[in-house]
mmCIF file of C-alpha atoms in Angstrom:
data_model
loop_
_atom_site.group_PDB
_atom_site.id
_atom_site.type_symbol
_atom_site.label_atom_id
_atom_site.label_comp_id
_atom_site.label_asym_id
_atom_site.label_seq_id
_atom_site.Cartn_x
_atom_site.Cartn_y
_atom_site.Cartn_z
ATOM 1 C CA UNK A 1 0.000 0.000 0.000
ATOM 2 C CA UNK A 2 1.376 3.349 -0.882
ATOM 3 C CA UNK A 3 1.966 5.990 1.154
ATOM 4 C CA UNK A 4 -0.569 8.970 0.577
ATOM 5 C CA UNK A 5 -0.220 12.256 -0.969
ATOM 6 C CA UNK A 6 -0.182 14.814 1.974
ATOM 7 C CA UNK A 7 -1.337 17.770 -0.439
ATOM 8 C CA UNK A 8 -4.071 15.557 -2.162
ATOM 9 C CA UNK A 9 -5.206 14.939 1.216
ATOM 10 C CA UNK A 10 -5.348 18.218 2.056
ATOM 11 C CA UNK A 11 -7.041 19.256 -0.980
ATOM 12 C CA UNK A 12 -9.950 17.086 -0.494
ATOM 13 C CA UNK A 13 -10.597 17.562 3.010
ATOM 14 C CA UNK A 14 -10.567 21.423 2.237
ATOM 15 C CA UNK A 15 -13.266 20.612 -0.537
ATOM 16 C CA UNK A 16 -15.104 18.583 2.277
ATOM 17 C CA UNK A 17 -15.465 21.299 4.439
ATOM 18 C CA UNK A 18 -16.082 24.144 1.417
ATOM 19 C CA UNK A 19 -18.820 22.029 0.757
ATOM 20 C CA UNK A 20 -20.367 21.365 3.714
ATOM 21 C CA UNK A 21 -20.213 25.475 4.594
ATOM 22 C CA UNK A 22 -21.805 26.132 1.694
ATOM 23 C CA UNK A 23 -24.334 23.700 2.452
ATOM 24 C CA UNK A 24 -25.058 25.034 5.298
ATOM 25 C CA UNK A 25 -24.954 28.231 4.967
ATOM 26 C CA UNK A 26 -21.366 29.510 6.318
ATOM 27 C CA UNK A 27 -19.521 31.901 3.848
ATOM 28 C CA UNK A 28 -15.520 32.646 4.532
ATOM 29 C CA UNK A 29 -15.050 35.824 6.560
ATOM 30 C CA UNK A 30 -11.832 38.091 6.443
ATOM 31 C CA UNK A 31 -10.635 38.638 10.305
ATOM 32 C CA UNK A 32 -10.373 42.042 11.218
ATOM 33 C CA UNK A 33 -7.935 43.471 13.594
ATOM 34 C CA UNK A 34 -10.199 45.533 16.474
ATOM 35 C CA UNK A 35 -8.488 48.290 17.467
ATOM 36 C CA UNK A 36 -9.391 48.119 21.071
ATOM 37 C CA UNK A 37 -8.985 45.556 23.295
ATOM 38 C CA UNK A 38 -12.241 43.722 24.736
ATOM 39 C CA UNK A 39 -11.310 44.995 28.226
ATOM 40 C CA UNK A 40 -11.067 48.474 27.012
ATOM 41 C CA UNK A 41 -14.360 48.540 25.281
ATOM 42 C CA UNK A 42 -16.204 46.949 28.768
ATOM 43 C CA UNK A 43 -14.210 49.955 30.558
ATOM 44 C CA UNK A 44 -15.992 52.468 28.145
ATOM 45 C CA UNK A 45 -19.219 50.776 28.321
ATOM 46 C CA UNK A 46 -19.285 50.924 32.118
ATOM 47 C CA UNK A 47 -18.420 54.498 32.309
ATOM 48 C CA UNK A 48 -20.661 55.607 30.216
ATOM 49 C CA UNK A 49 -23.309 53.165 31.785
ATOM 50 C CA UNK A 50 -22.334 55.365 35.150
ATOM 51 C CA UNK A 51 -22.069 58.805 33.985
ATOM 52 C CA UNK A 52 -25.752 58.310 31.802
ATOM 53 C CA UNK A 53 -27.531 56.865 34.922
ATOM 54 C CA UNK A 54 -26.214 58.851 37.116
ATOM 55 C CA UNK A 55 -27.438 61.958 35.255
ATOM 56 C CA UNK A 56 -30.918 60.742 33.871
ATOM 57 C CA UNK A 57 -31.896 57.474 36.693
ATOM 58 C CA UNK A 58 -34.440 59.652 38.390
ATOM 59 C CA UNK A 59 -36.558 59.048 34.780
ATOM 60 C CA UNK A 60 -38.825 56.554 34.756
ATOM 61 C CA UNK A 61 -37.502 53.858 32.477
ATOM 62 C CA UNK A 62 -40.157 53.793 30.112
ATOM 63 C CA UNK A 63 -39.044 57.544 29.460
ATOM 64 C CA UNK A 64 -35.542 56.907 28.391
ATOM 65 C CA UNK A 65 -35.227 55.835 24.878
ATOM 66 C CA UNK A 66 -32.735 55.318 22.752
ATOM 67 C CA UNK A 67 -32.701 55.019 19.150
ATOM 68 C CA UNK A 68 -30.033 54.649 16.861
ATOM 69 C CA UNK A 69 -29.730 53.518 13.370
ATOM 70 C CA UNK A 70 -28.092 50.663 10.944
ATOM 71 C CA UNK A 71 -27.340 50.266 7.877
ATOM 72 C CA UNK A 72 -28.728 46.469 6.163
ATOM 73 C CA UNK A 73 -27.053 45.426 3.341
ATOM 74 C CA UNK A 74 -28.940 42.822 1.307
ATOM 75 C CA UNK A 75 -28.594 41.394 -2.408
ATOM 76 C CA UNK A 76 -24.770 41.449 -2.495
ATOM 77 C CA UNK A 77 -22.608 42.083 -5.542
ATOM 78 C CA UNK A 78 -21.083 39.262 -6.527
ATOM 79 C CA UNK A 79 -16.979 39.361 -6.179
ATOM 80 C CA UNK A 80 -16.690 38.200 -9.739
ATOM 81 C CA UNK A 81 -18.709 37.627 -12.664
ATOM 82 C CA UNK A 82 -18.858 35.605 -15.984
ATOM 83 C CA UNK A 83 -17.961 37.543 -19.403
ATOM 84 C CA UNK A 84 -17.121 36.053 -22.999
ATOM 85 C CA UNK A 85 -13.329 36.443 -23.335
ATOM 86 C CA UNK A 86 -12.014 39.565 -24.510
ATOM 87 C CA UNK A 87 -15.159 41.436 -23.498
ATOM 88 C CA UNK A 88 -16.420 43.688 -20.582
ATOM 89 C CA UNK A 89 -16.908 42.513 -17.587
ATOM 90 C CA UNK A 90 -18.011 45.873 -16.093
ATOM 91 C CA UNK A 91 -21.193 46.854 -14.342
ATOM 92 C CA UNK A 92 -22.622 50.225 -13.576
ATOM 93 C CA UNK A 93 -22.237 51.493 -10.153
ATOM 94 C CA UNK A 94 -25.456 50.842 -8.970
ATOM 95 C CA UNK A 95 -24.456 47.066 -9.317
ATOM 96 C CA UNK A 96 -20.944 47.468 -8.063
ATOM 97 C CA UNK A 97 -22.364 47.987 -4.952
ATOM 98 C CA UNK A 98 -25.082 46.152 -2.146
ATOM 99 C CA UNK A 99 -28.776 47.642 -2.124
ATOM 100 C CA UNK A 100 -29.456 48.531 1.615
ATOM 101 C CA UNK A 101 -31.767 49.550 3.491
ATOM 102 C CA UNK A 102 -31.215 51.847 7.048
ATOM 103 C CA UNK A 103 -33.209 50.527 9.906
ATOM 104 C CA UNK A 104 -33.707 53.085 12.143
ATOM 105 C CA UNK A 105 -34.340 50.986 15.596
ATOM 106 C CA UNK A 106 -35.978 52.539 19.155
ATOM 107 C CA UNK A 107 -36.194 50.850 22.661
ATOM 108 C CA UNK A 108 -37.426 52.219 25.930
ATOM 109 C CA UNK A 109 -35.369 51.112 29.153
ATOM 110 C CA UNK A 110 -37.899 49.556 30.113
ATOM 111 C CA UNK A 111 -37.565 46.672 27.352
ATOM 112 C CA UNK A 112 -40.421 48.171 25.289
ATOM 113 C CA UNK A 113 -39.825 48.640 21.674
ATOM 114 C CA UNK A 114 -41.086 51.238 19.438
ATOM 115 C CA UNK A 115 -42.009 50.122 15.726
ATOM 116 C CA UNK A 116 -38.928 50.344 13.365
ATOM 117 C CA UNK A 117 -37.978 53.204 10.680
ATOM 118 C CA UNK A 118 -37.235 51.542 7.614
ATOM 119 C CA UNK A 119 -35.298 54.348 4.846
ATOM 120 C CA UNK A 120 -35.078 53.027 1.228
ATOM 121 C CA UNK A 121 -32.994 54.239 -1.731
ATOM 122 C CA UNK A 122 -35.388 56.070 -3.967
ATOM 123 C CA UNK A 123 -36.335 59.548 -4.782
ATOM 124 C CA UNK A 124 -38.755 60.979 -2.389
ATOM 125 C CA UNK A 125 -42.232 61.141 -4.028
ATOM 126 C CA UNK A 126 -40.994 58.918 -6.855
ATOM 127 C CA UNK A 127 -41.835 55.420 -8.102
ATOM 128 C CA UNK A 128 -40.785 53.616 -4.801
ATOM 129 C CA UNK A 129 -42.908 55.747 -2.521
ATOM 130 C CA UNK A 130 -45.888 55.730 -4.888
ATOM 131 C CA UNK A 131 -45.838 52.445 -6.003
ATOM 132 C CA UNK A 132 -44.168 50.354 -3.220
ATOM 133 C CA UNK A 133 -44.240 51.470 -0.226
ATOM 134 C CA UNK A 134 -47.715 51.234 -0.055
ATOM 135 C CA UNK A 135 -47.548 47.419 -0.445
ATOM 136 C CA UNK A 136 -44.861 47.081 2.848
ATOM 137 C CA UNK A 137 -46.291 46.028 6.051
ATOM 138 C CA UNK A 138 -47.865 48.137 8.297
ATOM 139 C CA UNK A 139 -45.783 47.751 11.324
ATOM 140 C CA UNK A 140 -43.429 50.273 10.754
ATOM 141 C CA UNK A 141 -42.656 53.451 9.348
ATOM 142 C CA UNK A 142 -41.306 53.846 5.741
ATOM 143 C CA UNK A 143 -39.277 56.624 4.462
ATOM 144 C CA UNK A 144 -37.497 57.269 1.071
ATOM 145 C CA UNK A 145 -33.976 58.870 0.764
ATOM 146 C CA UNK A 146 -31.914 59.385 -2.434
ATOM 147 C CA UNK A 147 -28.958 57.319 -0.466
ATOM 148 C CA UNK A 148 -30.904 55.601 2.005
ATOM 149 C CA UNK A 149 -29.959 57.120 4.893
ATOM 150 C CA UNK A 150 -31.900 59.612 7.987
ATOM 151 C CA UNK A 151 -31.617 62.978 6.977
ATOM 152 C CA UNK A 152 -33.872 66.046 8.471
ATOM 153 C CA UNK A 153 -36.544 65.332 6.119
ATOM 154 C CA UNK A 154 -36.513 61.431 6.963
ATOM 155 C CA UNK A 155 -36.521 62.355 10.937
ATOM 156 C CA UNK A 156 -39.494 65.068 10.117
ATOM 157 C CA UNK A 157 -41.502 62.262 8.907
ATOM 158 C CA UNK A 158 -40.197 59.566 12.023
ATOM 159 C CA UNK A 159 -41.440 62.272 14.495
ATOM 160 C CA UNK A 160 -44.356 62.633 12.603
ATOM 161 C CA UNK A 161 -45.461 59.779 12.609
ATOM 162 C CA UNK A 162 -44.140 58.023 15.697
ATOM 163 C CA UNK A 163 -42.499 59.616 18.342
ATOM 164 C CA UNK A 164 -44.793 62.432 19.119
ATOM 165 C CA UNK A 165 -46.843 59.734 19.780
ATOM 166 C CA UNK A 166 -44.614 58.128 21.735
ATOM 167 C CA UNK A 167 -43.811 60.579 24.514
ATOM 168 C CA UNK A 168 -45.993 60.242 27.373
ATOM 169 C CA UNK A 169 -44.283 62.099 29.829
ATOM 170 C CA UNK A 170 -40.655 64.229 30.030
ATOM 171 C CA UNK A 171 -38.368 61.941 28.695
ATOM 172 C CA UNK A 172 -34.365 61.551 27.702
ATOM 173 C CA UNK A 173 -34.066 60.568 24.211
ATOM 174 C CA UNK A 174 -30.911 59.444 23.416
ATOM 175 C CA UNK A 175 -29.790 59.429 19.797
ATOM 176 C CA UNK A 176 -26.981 58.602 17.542
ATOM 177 C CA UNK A 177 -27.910 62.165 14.621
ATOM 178 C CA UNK A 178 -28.187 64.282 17.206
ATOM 179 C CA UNK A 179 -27.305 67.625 15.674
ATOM 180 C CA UNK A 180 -30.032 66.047 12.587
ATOM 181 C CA UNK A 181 -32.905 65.077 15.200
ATOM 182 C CA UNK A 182 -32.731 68.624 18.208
ATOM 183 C CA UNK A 183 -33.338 70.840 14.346
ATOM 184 C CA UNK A 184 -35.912 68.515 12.581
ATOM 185 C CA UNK A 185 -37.662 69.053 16.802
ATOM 186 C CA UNK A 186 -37.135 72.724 16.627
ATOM 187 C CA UNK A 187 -38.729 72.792 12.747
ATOM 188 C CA UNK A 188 -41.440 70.667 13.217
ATOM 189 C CA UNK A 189 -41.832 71.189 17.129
ATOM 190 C CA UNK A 190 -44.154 68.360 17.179
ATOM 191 C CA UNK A 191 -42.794 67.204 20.483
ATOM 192 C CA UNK A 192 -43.052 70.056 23.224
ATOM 193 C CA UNK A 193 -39.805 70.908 24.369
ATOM 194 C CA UNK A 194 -40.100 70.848 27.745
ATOM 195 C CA UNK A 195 -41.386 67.225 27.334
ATOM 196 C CA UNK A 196 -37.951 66.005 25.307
ATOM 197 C CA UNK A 197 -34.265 65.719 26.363
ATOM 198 C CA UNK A 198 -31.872 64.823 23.980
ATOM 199 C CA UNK A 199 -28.956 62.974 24.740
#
């Protein structure tokens, strides 16, 4: 019996487990160097988690909120792409790159959570907001941006339509576009001032 080959070996145990990933759904990942150390991040988080409470724990928790907002990538670009030899392989830039979505996500400190704002790429008043928004479900809020992401018009409509609602009492909001959200409040003053704190 001969003596097998290590790299052959190799190879098809490497296939094996390609395989079964892809069967199951894992994709390789490039590793990332963090730039902080886990301990450091905990030491932030904990000061912060002092200094806020310390400042704002005489609200009631179901008056502290705090949104913030995400980017969701979906229907990825593929890395590469087939193309007859000796032609293009290009694609226009609106391929080059994922479609997203931003998410625009609210909890109370009490646990409650507030319906999402979901911002699509389109042009405001255009196809997308005539045509398809109307056929999303109704438990959330929709808005359309040219890039997708919260602007003062998008946080005009989100107080709008939710979070004037949402304030029962005087309450600490704490959010990520602050210098976007305290003008779209001043402009639309939907919320009474002396009802909102932002953090």
């Amino acid at each position: 019996v001969g003596k097998a080959d290590p790299s052959r070996a190799y190879k098809a145990l490497l296939g094996w487990c390609q395989a079964f990933a892809h069967r199951h759904g894992f994709s390789q990942r490039v590793p990332c160097a963090s730039k902080r150390t886990q301990e450091d991040l905990q030491a932030t988080r904990i000061e912060y988690a002092q200094s806020f409470w310390s400042k704002y724990g005489a609200y009631d928790r179901g008056n502290i909120i705090n949104i913030d907002e995400t980017g969701v990538h979906y229907d990825m670009p593929p890395r590469r792409t087939w193309a007859r030899i000796g032609k293009s392989a290009k694609v226009d830039r609106q391929q080059k790159h994922s479609d997203r979505v931003t998410a625009v996500l609210a909890i109370r400190a009490d646990g409650r959570k507030l319906p999402p704002c979901i911002i699509v790429r389109g042009q405001p008043g255009g196809p997308v907001e005539q045509d398809e928004l109307p056929t999303y479900p109704r438990d959330a809020i929709y808005a359309v941006q040219e890039n997708a992401w919260m602007d003062e018009r998008v946080w005009d409509i989100y107080l709008r339509e939710l979070v004037q609602y949402e304030i029962e009492a005087p309450s600490v909001v704490s959010v990520a576009t602050y210098t976007v959200c305290w003008k779209s409040c001043q402009r639309t003053q939907l919320v009474p001032f002396n009802r909102l704190m932002l953090v």
